[in-house]
PDB file of C-alpha atoms in Angstrom:
ATOM      1  CA  UNK A1382      24.910  20.532  16.567  1.00 45.00           C
ATOM      2  CA  UNK A1383      26.879  18.049  15.231  1.00 56.00           C
ATOM      3  CA  UNK A1384      26.122  17.483  11.792  1.00 82.00           C
ATOM      4  CA  UNK A1385      26.550  13.562  11.740  1.00 86.00           C
ATOM      5  CA  UNK A1386      25.161  12.934  14.419  1.00 86.00           C
ATOM      6  CA  UNK A1387      21.567  14.819  13.792  1.00 88.00           C
ATOM      7  CA  UNK A1388      21.023  13.700   9.922  1.00 91.00           C
ATOM      8  CA  UNK A1389      18.494   9.772  10.454  1.00 93.00           C
ATOM      9  CA  UNK A1390      18.934   6.845   9.055  1.00 93.00           C
ATOM     10  CA  UNK A1391      16.769   5.725   6.629  1.00 94.00           C
ATOM     11  CA  UNK A1392      15.936   1.487   7.803  1.00 93.00           C
ATOM     12  CA  UNK A1393      14.899  -0.132   4.405  1.00 93.00           C
ATOM     13  CA  UNK A1394      12.767  -2.094   3.800  1.00 91.00           C
ATOM     14  CA  UNK A1395      13.537  -5.993   4.926  1.00 91.00           C
ATOM     15  CA  UNK A1396      15.740  -4.526   7.803  1.00 93.00           C
ATOM     16  CA  UNK A1397      14.628  -3.996  11.558  1.00 93.00           C
ATOM     17  CA  UNK A1398      15.723  -2.630  14.145  1.00 94.00           C
ATOM     18  CA  UNK A1399      15.328  -3.026  17.728  1.00 94.00           C
ATOM     19  CA  UNK A1400      16.338  -1.111  20.568  1.00 93.00           C
ATOM     20  CA  UNK A1401      16.857  -2.236  23.333  1.00 92.00           C
ATOM     21  CA  UNK A1402      16.520   0.169  26.525  1.00 89.00           C
ATOM     22  CA  UNK A1403      17.552  -1.579  29.637  1.00 91.00           C
ATOM     23  CA  UNK A1404      20.128  -3.494  27.426  1.00 92.00           C
ATOM     24  CA  UNK A1405      21.061   0.110  26.880  1.00 93.00           C
ATOM     25  CA  UNK A1406      21.758  -2.056  22.949  1.00 94.00           C
ATOM     26  CA  UNK A1407      20.816  -1.218  20.217  1.00 95.00           C
ATOM     27  CA  UNK A1408      19.664  -4.947  17.452  1.00 95.00           C
ATOM     28  CA  UNK A1409      19.744  -4.675  13.298  1.00 95.00           C
ATOM     29  CA  UNK A1410      18.854  -7.592  11.548  1.00 95.00           C
ATOM     30  CA  UNK A1411      17.969  -8.035   7.642  1.00 93.00           C
ATOM     31  CA  UNK A1412      18.985 -10.294   4.844  1.00 94.00           C
ATOM     32  CA  UNK A1413      22.646 -10.213   5.191  1.00 92.00           C
ATOM     33  CA  UNK A1414      22.811 -10.812   8.847  1.00 91.00           C
ATOM     34  CA  UNK A1415      22.382  -9.805  12.410  1.00 94.00           C
ATOM     35  CA  UNK A1416      24.297  -6.881  14.206  1.00 94.00           C
ATOM     36  CA  UNK A1417      24.366  -6.129  18.121  1.00 95.00           C
ATOM     37  CA  UNK A1418      25.933  -2.826  19.261  1.00 95.00           C
ATOM     38  CA  UNK A1419      25.834  -1.596  23.150  1.00 95.00           C
ATOM     39  CA  UNK A1420      25.666   2.254  23.530  1.00 94.00           C
ATOM     40  CA  UNK A1421      25.969   4.762  25.964  1.00 92.00           C
ATOM     41  CA  UNK A1422      22.953   5.346  28.497  1.00 92.00           C
ATOM     42  CA  UNK A1423      22.685   8.933  28.226  1.00 92.00           C
ATOM     43  CA  UNK A1424      22.220   9.127  24.494  1.00 92.00           C
ATOM     44  CA  UNK A1425      18.486   8.649  22.859  1.00 92.00           C
ATOM     45  CA  UNK A1426      17.652   6.049  20.761  1.00 93.00           C
ATOM     46  CA  UNK A1427      14.398   6.183  19.182  1.00 92.00           C
ATOM     47  CA  UNK A1428      12.961   4.469  15.422  1.00 93.00           C
ATOM     48  CA  UNK A1429      10.061   6.096  14.148  1.00 91.00           C
ATOM     49  CA  UNK A1430       9.312   6.236  10.804  1.00 90.00           C
ATOM     50  CA  UNK A1431      11.734   4.054   9.383  1.00 90.00           C
ATOM     51  CA  UNK A1432      14.511   5.938  10.429  1.00 94.00           C
ATOM     52  CA  UNK A1433      16.588   5.629  13.334  1.00 93.00           C
ATOM     53  CA  UNK A1434      17.447   9.353  16.044  1.00 93.00           C
ATOM     54  CA  UNK A1435      20.474   9.085  18.004  1.00 93.00           C
ATOM     55  CA  UNK A1436      19.714  12.125  20.576  1.00 93.00           C
ATOM     56  CA  UNK A1437      22.024  13.650  23.343  1.00 92.00           C
ATOM     57  CA  UNK A1438      21.501  15.182  26.892  1.00 92.00           C
ATOM     58  CA  UNK A1439      23.586  17.974  26.716  1.00 91.00           C
ATOM     59  CA  UNK A1440      26.622  19.680  24.263  1.00 90.00           C
ATOM     60  CA  UNK A1441      29.275  18.757  26.807  1.00 90.00           C
ATOM     61  CA  UNK A1442      32.362  17.658  24.270  1.00 91.00           C
ATOM     62  CA  UNK A1443      31.757  14.066  25.025  1.00 91.00           C
ATOM     63  CA  UNK A1444      28.458  13.912  24.433  1.00 92.00           C
ATOM     64  CA  UNK A1445      29.248  15.941  21.302  1.00 90.00           C
ATOM     65  CA  UNK A1446      31.364  13.141  20.282  1.00 90.00           C
ATOM     66  CA  UNK A1447      29.328  10.437  20.759  1.00 92.00           C
ATOM     67  CA  UNK A1448      26.933  11.457  19.399  1.00 93.00           C
ATOM     68  CA  UNK A1449      28.353  11.291  15.482  1.00 92.00           C
ATOM     69  CA  UNK A1450      30.035   8.386  16.673  1.00 93.00           C
ATOM     70  CA  UNK A1451      26.974   6.220  17.289  1.00 94.00           C
ATOM     71  CA  UNK A1452      25.503   7.668  15.176  1.00 94.00           C
ATOM     72  CA  UNK A1453      27.556   6.231  12.768  1.00 95.00           C
ATOM     73  CA  UNK A1454      27.770   2.803  13.935  1.00 95.00           C
ATOM     74  CA  UNK A1455      24.215   2.655  13.231  1.00 95.00           C
ATOM     75  CA  UNK A1456      24.360   3.479   9.605  1.00 95.00           C
ATOM     76  CA  UNK A1457      26.750   1.032   9.301  1.00 95.00           C
ATOM     77  CA  UNK A1458      25.269  -1.624  10.589  1.00 95.00           C
ATOM     78  CA  UNK A1459      22.033  -1.185   8.790  1.00 95.00           C
ATOM     79  CA  UNK A1460      24.114  -0.717   5.608  1.00 95.00           C
ATOM     80  CA  UNK A1461      25.558  -3.588   6.226  1.00 95.00           C
ATOM     81  CA  UNK A1462      22.980  -6.051   7.440  1.00 95.00           C
ATOM     82  CA  UNK A1463      21.287  -5.010   4.167  1.00 94.00           C
ATOM     83  CA  UNK A1464      24.232  -4.482   1.257  1.00 94.00           C
ATOM     84  CA  UNK A1465      26.956  -5.799   3.080  1.00 94.00           C
ATOM     85  CA  UNK A1466      30.490  -4.888   2.591  1.00 96.00           C
ATOM     86  CA  UNK A1467      33.244  -5.489   0.286  1.00 96.00           C
ATOM     87  CA  UNK A1468      37.629  -4.984   0.363  1.00 96.00           C
ATOM     88  CA  UNK A1469      39.585  -6.278  -2.499  1.00 96.00           C
ATOM     89  CA  UNK A1470      43.365  -6.689  -1.631  1.00 95.00           C
ATOM     90  CA  UNK A1471      46.087  -7.364  -4.593  1.00 95.00           C
ATOM     91  CA  UNK A1472      49.417  -9.205  -3.324  1.00 94.00           C
ATOM     92  CA  UNK A1473      52.246  -7.726  -5.339  1.00 93.00           C
ATOM     93  CA  UNK A1474      55.338  -9.338  -6.010  1.00 90.00           C
ATOM     94  CA  UNK A1475      57.085 -12.225  -8.079  1.00 91.00           C
ATOM     95  CA  UNK A1476      56.096 -15.995  -6.680  1.00 90.00           C
ATOM     96  CA  UNK A1477      53.400 -13.792  -4.670  1.00 93.00           C
ATOM     97  CA  UNK A1478      50.528 -16.297  -3.463  1.00 94.00           C
ATOM     98  CA  UNK A1479      47.314 -16.306  -2.118  1.00 95.00           C
ATOM     99  CA  UNK A1480      44.514 -19.450  -1.854  1.00 95.00           C
ATOM    100  CA  UNK A1481      41.390 -19.714   0.849  1.00 95.00           C
ATOM    101  CA  UNK A1482      40.208 -23.414   1.522  1.00 94.00           C
ATOM    102  CA  UNK A1483      36.640 -22.430   3.428  1.00 92.00           C
ATOM    103  CA  UNK A1484      38.006 -20.160   6.570  1.00 94.00           C
ATOM    104  CA  UNK A1485      41.691 -20.389   6.042  1.00 95.00           C
ATOM    105  CA  UNK A1486      43.626 -17.896   4.226  1.00 95.00           C
ATOM    106  CA  UNK A1487      47.076 -19.605   2.759  1.00 95.00           C
ATOM    107  CA  UNK A1488      49.399 -16.976   1.671  1.00 94.00           C
ATOM    108  CA  UNK A1489      53.172 -17.046   0.011  1.00 94.00           C
ATOM    109  CA  UNK A1490      54.818 -13.833   0.689  1.00 92.00           C
ATOM    110  CA  UNK A1491      58.240 -14.596  -0.121  1.00 91.00           C
ATOM    111  CA  UNK A1492      59.136 -15.432   3.385  1.00 92.00           C
ATOM    112  CA  UNK A1493      60.619 -19.435   4.128  1.00 94.00           C
ATOM    113  CA  UNK A1494      56.843 -20.997   4.770  1.00 95.00           C
ATOM    114  CA  UNK A1495      53.403 -20.158   3.504  1.00 95.00           C
ATOM    115  CA  UNK A1496      51.163 -17.862   6.297  1.00 95.00           C
ATOM    116  CA  UNK A1497      48.162 -19.295   7.211  1.00 96.00           C
ATOM    117  CA  UNK A1498      45.386 -17.386   8.305  1.00 95.00           C
ATOM    118  CA  UNK A1499      42.466 -18.921  10.174  1.00 96.00           C
ATOM    119  CA  UNK A1500      39.330 -16.131   9.305  1.00 95.00           C
ATOM    120  CA  UNK A1501      36.528 -15.282  11.536  1.00 95.00           C
ATOM    121  CA  UNK A1502      32.826 -16.642  10.247  1.00 94.00           C
ATOM    122  CA  UNK A1503      31.262 -14.003   9.874  1.00 93.00           C
ATOM    123  CA  UNK A1504      33.991 -12.969   7.212  1.00 95.00           C
ATOM    124  CA  UNK A1505      33.691 -14.757   3.169  1.00 95.00           C
ATOM    125  CA  UNK A1506      36.697 -14.921   1.463  1.00 95.00           C
ATOM    126  CA  UNK A1507      37.807 -15.931  -1.868  1.00 94.00           C
ATOM    127  CA  UNK A1508      41.277 -15.865  -3.832  1.00 94.00           C
ATOM    128  CA  UNK A1509      41.730 -15.145  -7.011  1.00 93.00           C
ATOM    129  CA  UNK A1510      44.553 -15.867  -9.590  1.00 92.00           C
ATOM    130  CA  UNK A1511      44.369 -15.076 -12.577  1.00 90.00           C
ATOM    131  CA  UNK A1512      47.639 -15.373 -15.929  1.00 90.00           C
ATOM    132  CA  UNK A1513      50.115 -11.841 -15.950  1.00 90.00           C
ATOM    133  CA  UNK A1514      47.514 -10.515 -12.997  1.00 92.00           C
ATOM    134  CA  UNK A1515      48.435 -10.023  -9.872  1.00 92.00           C
ATOM    135  CA  UNK A1516      46.758 -12.223  -7.008  1.00 94.00           C
ATOM    136  CA  UNK A1517      43.185 -11.434  -4.855  1.00 95.00           C
ATOM    137  CA  UNK A1518      41.974 -11.601  -2.256  1.00 96.00           C
ATOM    138  CA  UNK A1519      38.404 -10.297  -1.919  1.00 96.00           C
ATOM    139  CA  UNK A1520      36.772  -9.782   1.450  1.00 96.00           C
ATOM    140  CA  UNK A1521      32.818  -9.592   1.986  1.00 95.00           C
ATOM    141  CA  UNK A1522      30.704  -9.536   5.661  1.00 95.00           C
ATOM    142  CA  UNK A1523      28.030  -7.586   6.995  1.00 94.00           C
ATOM    143  CA  UNK A1524      29.991  -6.382  10.324  1.00 95.00           C
ATOM    144  CA  UNK A1525      32.575  -2.740   8.722  1.00 95.00           C
ATOM    145  CA  UNK A1526      34.617  -3.279  11.887  1.00 95.00           C
ATOM    146  CA  UNK A1527      35.570  -6.893  11.417  1.00 96.00           C
ATOM    147  CA  UNK A1528      35.899  -6.555   7.701  1.00 96.00           C
ATOM    148  CA  UNK A1529      38.774  -3.283   8.761  1.00 96.00           C
ATOM    149  CA  UNK A1530      40.357  -5.261  11.567  1.00 96.00           C
ATOM    150  CA  UNK A1531      40.820  -8.510   9.276  1.00 96.00           C
ATOM    151  CA  UNK A1532      41.817  -6.653   6.082  1.00 95.00           C
ATOM    152  CA  UNK A1533      44.471  -4.371   8.226  1.00 96.00           C
ATOM    153  CA  UNK A1534      45.737  -8.048  10.040  1.00 96.00           C
ATOM    154  CA  UNK A1535      46.620  -9.656   6.255  1.00 95.00           C
ATOM    155  CA  UNK A1536      48.243  -6.349   5.121  1.00 95.00           C
ATOM    156  CA  UNK A1537      50.173  -6.259   8.306  1.00 95.00           C
ATOM    157  CA  UNK A1538      51.916  -9.342   7.118  1.00 94.00           C
ATOM    158  CA  UNK A1539      54.132  -7.372   3.833  1.00 93.00           C
ATOM    159  CA  UNK A1540      52.780  -3.728   3.942  1.00 94.00           C
ATOM    160  CA  UNK A1541      53.635  -2.396   0.494  1.00 93.00           C
ATOM    161  CA  UNK A1542      57.542  -0.869  -0.079  1.00 92.00           C
ATOM    162  CA  UNK A1543      58.056   2.730  -1.221  1.00 93.00           C
ATOM    163  CA  UNK A1544      60.638   1.320  -3.722  1.00 92.00           C
ATOM    164  CA  UNK A1545      59.226  -1.522  -5.776  1.00 90.00           C
ATOM    165  CA  UNK A1546      55.813  -1.591  -4.556  1.00 88.00           C
ATOM    166  CA  UNK A1547      55.738  -5.058  -3.043  1.00 93.00           C
ATOM    167  CA  UNK A1548      53.818  -5.972  -0.691  1.00 94.00           C
ATOM    168  CA  UNK A1549      49.556  -6.435  -0.165  1.00 95.00           C
ATOM    169  CA  UNK A1550      47.534  -3.212  -0.409  1.00 94.00           C
ATOM    170  CA  UNK A1551      44.125  -2.689  -1.426  1.00 95.00           C
ATOM    171  CA  UNK A1552      42.669  -2.395  -4.959  1.00 94.00           C
ATOM    172  CA  UNK A1553      42.881   1.360  -6.540  1.00 91.00           C
ATOM    173  CA  UNK A1554      45.415   2.465  -3.630  1.00 89.00           C
ATOM    174  CA  UNK A1555      48.139   4.711  -4.386  1.00 90.00           C
ATOM    175  CA  UNK A1556      51.247   3.981  -3.164  1.00 89.00           C
ATOM    176  CA  UNK A1557      54.075   6.679  -2.890  1.00 91.00           C
ATOM    177  CA  UNK A1558      56.916   6.075  -4.447  1.00 90.00           C
ATOM    178  CA  UNK A1559      60.561   6.087  -3.979  1.00 89.00           C
ATOM    179  CA  UNK A1560      63.614   6.512  -6.702  1.00 87.00           C
ATOM    180  CA  UNK A1561      66.802   4.466  -5.197  1.00 82.00           C
ATOM    181  CA  UNK A1562      69.968   5.622  -3.756  1.00 82.00           C
ATOM    182  CA  UNK A1563      71.362   6.647  -7.368  1.00 75.00           C
ATOM    183  CA  UNK A1564      68.890   8.887  -7.753  1.00 58.00           C
ATOM    184  CA  UNK A1565      70.085  10.626  -5.914  1.00 53.00           C
ATOM    185  CA  UNK A1566      73.551  11.124  -5.299  1.00 53.00           C
ATOM    186  CA  UNK A1567      74.618  14.056  -7.947  1.00 53.00           C
TER     187      UNK A1567
END
């Protein structure tokens, strides 16, 4: 039995979960927004006593995998519309800058030109620059998948390199550092 799949999802106050069995979708609505997720019609999803319960028809490998997957997706939706998700990214490098204007993020990452990224309307962006500190990009959304995808896209523009640690990294992320070629030549 899937340990994640069989755990019920508690629905907090102010959040409504609606299961549409005809279209096989779950809609979660809360103070931060509304999210919809389609699910495998073979699985059973029901709302009882303020909890969402996901059941599977058999112990097939595919059913076991999807049992835990959809339970995790529904849990992320409930947390997203009630609390929201937040990611902070740090720009490490001389002359690296970030400015946010509406839904457009402008990045100066040491290239000959600035990079402009138009973000989806579900993602709120904020850029902070303080003296003697690395610039920060703060992203917030109710959709965990979309937020992770946007962060991965921003990070892919200049990944942290292992020698000096320059690049775009998450706040609190530890970069494995390498010593230069002078340290190993003996």
